[in-house]
């Protein structure tokens, strides 16, 4: 059977996407995972520092040319791009690039999808109705259900830390009311399944973070641990999940603590992202769990402030490509 590549959607045309894609291809072209870009071939050639680009008709053609040129399924932009200046004029193509990548993954033509960063505001101006990439991908794939739980769930991974989020882009003042025992259990079940299937951990151990300082200090510094998080932990144990918590978040992330678990369930955005970025700022990866396709992305944004200057680092994209390839291989082995 011919080798299948990953698909890589090109992200916001005015950001650093084309630059870091070109740099990632240079780093991986000899012995790294193969991928085919879904985007504008001319933009990739010009913004990619003169990288050699080869338009291809499909993924099967991409593998054969990968060492010699960056393969691109060419879906051209209809408006000129100014680096660093977001515009809703690019939205139809950005959306089509994502849709095409998802379609290739669902059909099995590629082994997974890596998404370069998009900017949400210009997409909203153009009528995009989803909070972000993750929710759009869930809609396109009809996110899967297993063990009574459903994705999408956001995981941030760096080095030996894998952190998943119960709430994501929720204002801090709204997090307590957004938490529920059902949401915590769902997040943990999806995480445990992904650790088995996608990360090769036969018996995953989960830590569940508290919300308040000192995990509420027995209810004296907030009642969410007593009323919401502890019942969720007990429900997970009743379902056979190896887990502990609610644990004070300030003691969960040092090296010795990380030896106690394979994944940590975090209550809100910065509770997960701060330790991940402290551990490995340049190479963190965003993984979407609970989808029927493999999806990863760099753990950073569009970089409008440095777009066009040639200084963007590709580390996180390279890590996302490698992780997507590893997950795809483990998932195939798990299902066989």
Short mmCIF file of C-alpha atoms in Angstrom, two decimals:
data_model
loop_
_atom_site.label_atom_id
_atom_site.label_comp_id
_atom_site.label_asym_id
_atom_site.label_seq_id
_atom_site.Cartn_x
_atom_site.Cartn_y
_atom_site.Cartn_z
CA UNK A 1 0.00 0.00 0.00
CA UNK A 2 1.47 3.40 -0.95
CA UNK A 3 2.61 5.61 1.90
CA UNK A 4 0.03 8.24 2.83
CA UNK A 5 1.06 11.73 3.95
CA UNK A 6 -0.50 14.10 6.43
CA UNK A 7 -2.49 17.10 5.22
CA UNK A 8 -1.51 20.56 6.43
CA UNK A 9 -3.98 23.44 6.05
CA UNK A 10 -2.12 26.70 5.43
CA UNK A 11 -3.78 28.92 8.04
CA UNK A 12 -4.23 32.69 7.79
CA UNK A 13 -2.48 33.99 4.65
CA UNK A 14 -1.35 37.20 6.37
CA UNK A 15 0.26 35.38 9.30
CA UNK A 16 3.40 33.31 9.69
CA UNK A 17 1.80 30.13 8.35
CA UNK A 18 3.53 30.02 4.97
CA UNK A 19 6.90 30.86 6.52
CA UNK A 20 6.81 28.18 9.21
CA UNK A 21 5.43 25.60 6.77
CA UNK A 22 8.40 26.21 4.47
CA UNK A 23 10.83 25.98 7.39
CA UNK A 24 9.16 22.79 8.63
CA UNK A 25 9.44 21.24 5.17
CA UNK A 26 13.15 22.07 5.03
CA UNK A 27 13.65 20.45 8.43
CA UNK A 28 11.65 17.31 7.61
CA UNK A 29 12.17 16.78 3.88
CA UNK A 30 14.90 14.14 4.23
CA UNK A 31 13.66 11.85 6.99
CA UNK A 32 10.57 13.39 8.60
CA UNK A 33 6.87 12.70 8.16
CA UNK A 34 5.55 13.50 4.69
CA UNK A 35 2.78 16.06 4.32
CA UNK A 36 0.86 17.87 1.62
CA UNK A 37 -0.17 21.49 2.11
CA UNK A 38 -3.67 22.65 1.26
CA UNK A 39 -3.29 26.32 0.38
CA UNK A 40 -2.14 28.88 -2.16
CA UNK A 41 0.97 27.66 -3.98
CA UNK A 42 2.08 31.14 -5.04
CA UNK A 43 1.82 32.49 -1.50
CA UNK A 44 3.83 29.57 -0.13
CA UNK A 45 6.53 30.13 -2.74
CA UNK A 46 6.82 33.86 -2.06
CA UNK A 47 6.29 33.97 1.71
CA UNK A 48 8.27 30.79 2.25
CA UNK A 49 11.64 32.35 1.52
CA UNK A 50 11.91 31.02 -2.00
CA UNK A 51 11.12 27.42 -1.12
CA UNK A 52 10.55 25.20 -4.14
CA UNK A 53 6.82 24.50 -4.43
CA UNK A 54 5.20 21.76 -6.48
CA UNK A 55 1.44 21.87 -7.12
CA UNK A 56 0.02 18.35 -6.94
CA UNK A 57 -3.36 16.87 -7.75
CA UNK A 58 -3.64 14.82 -4.59
CA UNK A 59 -1.89 13.23 -1.59
CA UNK A 60 -0.66 10.21 -3.52
CA UNK A 61 1.48 12.47 -5.72
CA UNK A 62 2.84 14.42 -2.73
CA UNK A 63 4.90 11.60 -1.23
CA UNK A 64 6.92 11.11 -4.40
CA UNK A 65 7.95 14.77 -4.70
CA UNK A 66 8.35 15.60 -1.01
CA UNK A 67 12.14 15.39 -0.79
CA UNK A 68 12.52 17.64 -3.83
CA UNK A 69 9.74 20.21 -3.35
CA UNK A 70 6.97 21.30 -1.00
CA UNK A 71 3.80 19.64 -2.37
CA UNK A 72 0.70 21.84 -2.42
CA UNK A 73 -2.90 21.16 -3.36
CA UNK A 74 -3.36 24.59 -4.89
CA UNK A 75 -6.53 26.46 -3.94
CA UNK A 76 -5.57 30.04 -4.87
CA UNK A 77 -6.52 33.15 -2.96
CA UNK A 78 -8.73 35.67 -4.72
CA UNK A 79 -7.26 38.76 -3.02
CA UNK A 80 -3.68 40.00 -2.65
CA UNK A 81 -2.10 39.43 0.76
CA UNK A 82 -0.33 42.01 2.90
CA UNK A 83 1.77 40.35 5.58
CA UNK A 84 0.53 41.14 9.06
CA UNK A 85 -2.80 42.61 7.92
CA UNK A 86 -5.76 40.34 8.58
CA UNK A 87 -8.70 40.58 6.21
CA UNK A 88 -12.10 38.88 5.89
CA UNK A 89 -11.41 38.74 2.14
CA UNK A 90 -9.28 35.62 2.74
CA UNK A 91 -11.97 33.83 4.75
CA UNK A 92 -13.58 31.75 1.96
CA UNK A 93 -10.23 30.21 0.99
CA UNK A 94 -9.10 29.68 4.60
CA UNK A 95 -12.33 27.82 5.29
CA UNK A 96 -12.05 25.83 2.08
CA UNK A 97 -8.46 24.82 2.93
CA UNK A 98 -9.66 23.43 6.27
CA UNK A 99 -12.64 21.69 4.71
CA UNK A 100 -10.44 20.09 2.06
CA UNK A 101 -7.95 18.86 4.65
CA UNK A 102 -10.75 17.38 6.76
CA UNK A 103 -12.25 15.70 3.70
CA UNK A 104 -8.93 14.11 2.82
CA UNK A 105 -8.56 12.82 6.38
CA UNK A 106 -12.10 11.46 6.57
CA UNK A 107 -11.64 9.65 3.25
CA UNK A 108 -8.41 8.04 4.41
CA UNK A 109 -6.37 9.71 1.65
CA UNK A 110 -4.18 11.26 4.36
CA UNK A 111 -3.36 9.93 7.82
CA UNK A 112 -4.31 13.10 9.70
CA UNK A 113 -4.60 16.87 9.60
CA UNK A 114 -2.22 19.52 10.94
CA UNK A 115 -3.66 23.03 10.95
CA UNK A 116 -1.58 26.18 10.76
CA UNK A 117 -2.93 29.06 12.89
CA UNK A 118 -5.99 31.02 11.85
CA UNK A 119 -7.27 34.41 13.05
CA UNK A 120 -10.83 34.25 14.31
CA UNK A 121 -11.82 37.93 14.05
CA UNK A 122 -11.63 38.23 10.22
CA UNK A 123 -13.46 34.93 9.88
CA UNK A 124 -16.23 36.24 12.13
CA UNK A 125 -16.48 39.36 9.96
CA UNK A 126 -17.02 37.07 6.98
CA UNK A 127 -19.83 35.20 8.72
CA UNK A 128 -17.92 32.26 10.25
CA UNK A 129 -20.21 30.90 12.98
CA UNK A 130 -17.83 28.77 15.04
CA UNK A 131 -15.76 29.87 18.07
CA UNK A 132 -12.62 28.49 16.47
CA UNK A 133 -10.84 25.69 14.64
CA UNK A 134 -11.76 23.00 17.13
CA UNK A 135 -15.51 23.55 17.02
CA UNK A 136 -15.48 23.81 13.22
CA UNK A 137 -13.61 20.52 12.94
CA UNK A 138 -16.10 18.88 15.28
CA UNK A 139 -18.95 20.00 13.04
CA UNK A 140 -17.19 18.82 9.88
CA UNK A 141 -16.37 15.42 11.33
CA UNK A 142 -19.47 14.86 13.51
CA UNK A 143 -17.15 14.29 16.47
CA UNK A 144 -17.16 10.72 17.64
CA UNK A 145 -18.68 9.24 20.77
CA UNK A 146 -17.10 6.47 22.79
CA UNK A 147 -17.54 5.12 26.31
CA UNK A 148 -20.49 7.48 26.71
CA UNK A 149 -18.31 10.56 26.15
CA UNK A 150 -17.85 12.92 23.24
CA UNK A 151 -15.24 15.31 21.87
CA UNK A 152 -13.89 17.63 20.92
CA UNK A 153 -11.54 18.03 23.86
CA UNK A 154 -8.47 20.26 23.70
CA UNK A 155 -5.17 18.79 24.88
CA UNK A 156 -1.93 20.76 25.18
CA UNK A 157 1.19 18.62 25.17
CA UNK A 158 4.83 19.46 25.82
CA UNK A 159 7.61 17.09 26.87
CA UNK A 160 5.99 14.66 29.36
CA UNK A 161 2.99 16.87 30.20
CA UNK A 162 -0.43 16.29 28.65
CA UNK A 163 -3.11 18.66 29.89
CA UNK A 164 -6.74 18.71 28.79
CA UNK A 165 -9.27 21.47 29.39
CA UNK A 166 -12.81 21.27 30.75
CA UNK A 167 -13.46 24.90 29.77
CA UNK A 168 -11.44 26.54 27.02
CA UNK A 169 -11.92 30.16 25.94
CA UNK A 170 -14.14 31.06 28.87
CA UNK A 171 -13.72 34.29 30.79
CA UNK A 172 -12.30 33.52 34.21
CA UNK A 173 -15.29 35.03 36.00
CA UNK A 174 -17.57 32.61 34.10
CA UNK A 175 -15.58 29.43 34.70
CA UNK A 176 -17.28 28.38 37.98
CA UNK A 177 -20.75 28.43 36.46
CA UNK A 178 -19.48 26.69 33.32
CA UNK A 179 -18.13 23.73 35.29
CA UNK A 180 -20.23 20.66 35.87
CA UNK A 181 -19.54 17.15 37.03
CA UNK A 182 -20.80 15.91 33.64
CA UNK A 183 -18.33 18.11 31.74
CA UNK A 184 -15.42 16.96 33.90
CA UNK A 185 -16.35 13.30 33.50
CA UNK A 186 -16.71 13.73 29.73
CA UNK A 187 -13.32 15.43 29.44
CA UNK A 188 -11.64 12.72 31.51
CA UNK A 189 -13.22 9.82 29.62
CA UNK A 190 -12.19 11.26 26.26
CA UNK A 191 -8.69 11.90 27.65
CA UNK A 192 -8.31 8.38 29.01
CA UNK A 193 -9.42 6.85 25.72
CA UNK A 194 -7.01 9.05 23.76
CA UNK A 195 -4.13 8.15 26.06
CA UNK A 196 -4.78 4.47 25.35
CA UNK A 197 -5.45 4.74 21.63
CA UNK A 198 -3.32 7.67 20.49
CA UNK A 199 -0.46 7.72 23.00
CA UNK A 200 -0.01 4.01 23.63
CA UNK A 201 -0.61 4.11 27.41
CA UNK A 202 -2.42 0.90 28.31
CA UNK A 203 -3.56 1.95 31.79
CA UNK A 204 -3.66 5.75 31.89
CA UNK A 205 -3.55 7.59 35.20
CA UNK A 206 -5.34 10.93 35.45
CA UNK A 207 -4.94 13.84 37.84
CA UNK A 208 -7.91 16.18 38.24
CA UNK A 209 -7.02 19.74 39.22
CA UNK A 210 -9.01 21.80 41.67
CA UNK A 211 -10.38 25.20 40.76
CA UNK A 212 -9.67 27.27 43.86
CA UNK A 213 -6.43 27.89 45.77
CA UNK A 214 -5.44 24.79 47.77
CA UNK A 215 -8.28 22.94 45.99
CA UNK A 216 -10.78 24.87 48.06
CA UNK A 217 -9.28 24.02 51.48
CA UNK A 218 -12.17 21.73 52.33
CA UNK A 219 -14.75 24.23 51.12
CA UNK A 220 -13.42 27.24 53.05
CA UNK A 221 -11.98 28.83 49.85
CA UNK A 222 -14.78 28.02 47.43
CA UNK A 223 -17.24 25.17 47.19
CA UNK A 224 -16.68 23.98 43.60
CA UNK A 225 -14.36 21.18 44.71
CA UNK A 226 -16.93 19.82 47.18
CA UNK A 227 -20.02 20.26 45.02
CA UNK A 228 -18.72 19.60 41.49
CA UNK A 229 -15.16 18.28 41.15
CA UNK A 230 -15.10 15.65 43.91
CA UNK A 231 -18.36 14.06 42.70
CA UNK A 232 -16.90 13.93 39.19
CA UNK A 233 -13.76 12.21 40.47
CA UNK A 234 -15.84 9.66 42.34
CA UNK A 235 -17.96 9.03 39.24
CA UNK A 236 -14.81 8.42 37.21
CA UNK A 237 -13.51 5.96 39.78
CA UNK A 238 -16.86 4.18 39.68
CA UNK A 239 -16.41 3.91 35.90
CA UNK A 240 -13.00 2.29 36.40
CA UNK A 241 -10.83 5.31 35.58
CA UNK A 242 -7.56 5.49 37.55
CA UNK A 243 -7.65 9.08 38.80
CA UNK A 244 -7.14 11.30 41.82
CA UNK A 245 -8.22 14.78 42.82
CA UNK A 246 -9.28 17.46 43.13
CA UNK A 247 -5.62 18.33 43.60
CA UNK A 248 -4.19 21.81 44.25
CA UNK A 249 -3.00 23.07 40.87
CA UNK A 250 0.11 24.71 42.32
CA UNK A 251 1.54 21.30 43.25
CA UNK A 252 0.59 19.36 40.10
CA UNK A 253 3.20 20.38 37.57
CA UNK A 254 6.70 20.05 39.04
CA UNK A 255 8.78 17.08 37.77
CA UNK A 256 8.09 14.73 40.70
CA UNK A 257 4.35 15.42 40.54
CA UNK A 258 4.23 14.66 36.83
CA UNK A 259 5.47 11.13 37.55
CA UNK A 260 2.14 10.41 39.26
CA UNK A 261 -0.06 10.78 36.18
CA UNK A 262 -0.19 10.44 32.40
CA UNK A 263 -2.68 13.26 31.83
CA UNK A 264 -4.09 16.11 33.90
CA UNK A 265 -7.64 17.46 33.66
CA UNK A 266 -7.58 21.25 34.03
CA UNK A 267 -10.56 23.43 34.83
CA UNK A 268 -9.69 26.48 32.72
CA UNK A 269 -7.41 27.76 29.99
CA UNK A 270 -4.41 29.21 31.81
CA UNK A 271 -4.33 26.43 34.39
CA UNK A 272 -3.17 24.18 31.53
CA UNK A 273 -1.38 26.53 29.19
CA UNK A 274 0.92 28.24 31.68
CA UNK A 275 2.65 25.01 32.80
CA UNK A 276 2.78 23.67 29.24
CA UNK A 277 4.45 26.83 27.97
CA UNK A 278 6.77 27.06 30.95
CA UNK A 279 7.88 23.50 30.28
CA UNK A 280 8.55 23.97 26.55
CA UNK A 281 7.47 27.34 25.18
CA UNK A 282 8.59 26.75 21.60
CA UNK A 283 7.48 23.16 21.00
CA UNK A 284 4.08 22.74 22.65
CA UNK A 285 1.38 21.07 20.55
CA UNK A 286 -2.39 21.47 20.53
CA UNK A 287 -4.11 18.10 19.99
CA UNK A 288 -7.85 17.72 19.45
CA UNK A 289 -9.16 14.59 21.15
CA UNK A 290 -12.44 12.89 20.38
CA UNK A 291 -12.43 13.38 16.62
CA UNK A 292 -12.61 10.54 14.10
CA UNK A 293 -9.54 12.05 12.43
CA UNK A 294 -6.10 12.88 13.82
CA UNK A 295 -5.69 16.63 14.30
CA UNK A 296 -2.82 18.63 15.77
CA UNK A 297 -1.71 22.23 15.49
CA UNK A 298 1.05 24.51 16.75
CA UNK A 299 0.47 25.98 20.19
CA UNK A 300 0.66 29.59 19.01
CA UNK A 301 -1.25 32.10 16.95
CA UNK A 302 -0.89 33.77 13.58
CA UNK A 303 2.05 35.99 14.54
CA UNK A 304 0.79 39.03 12.64
CA UNK A 305 3.34 41.20 14.48
CA UNK A 306 6.29 39.31 12.95
CA UNK A 307 4.74 38.13 9.66
CA UNK A 308 6.86 38.86 6.60
CA UNK A 309 10.07 39.38 8.58
CA UNK A 310 11.45 35.85 8.24
CA UNK A 311 11.98 35.39 11.99
CA UNK A 312 9.13 33.03 12.90
CA UNK A 313 10.24 29.79 14.54
CA UNK A 314 8.80 26.52 13.18
CA UNK A 315 9.47 24.43 16.31
CA UNK A 316 5.85 24.04 17.36
CA UNK A 317 4.67 23.21 13.84
CA UNK A 318 7.43 20.61 13.46
CA UNK A 319 6.42 19.09 16.80
CA UNK A 320 2.76 19.09 15.69
CA UNK A 321 3.63 17.30 12.43
CA UNK A 322 5.71 14.69 14.23
CA UNK A 323 3.02 14.15 16.87
CA UNK A 324 0.29 13.78 14.24
CA UNK A 325 2.34 11.13 12.46
CA UNK A 326 3.00 9.29 15.74
CA UNK A 327 -0.68 9.39 16.76
CA UNK A 328 -1.79 8.17 13.34
CA UNK A 329 0.58 5.20 13.57
CA UNK A 330 -0.54 4.31 17.10
CA UNK A 331 -4.22 4.66 16.20
CA UNK A 332 -3.76 2.34 13.22
CA UNK A 333 -2.04 -0.23 15.42
CA UNK A 334 -4.73 0.11 18.11
CA UNK A 335 -7.51 -0.52 15.63
CA UNK A 336 -5.81 -3.47 13.93
#
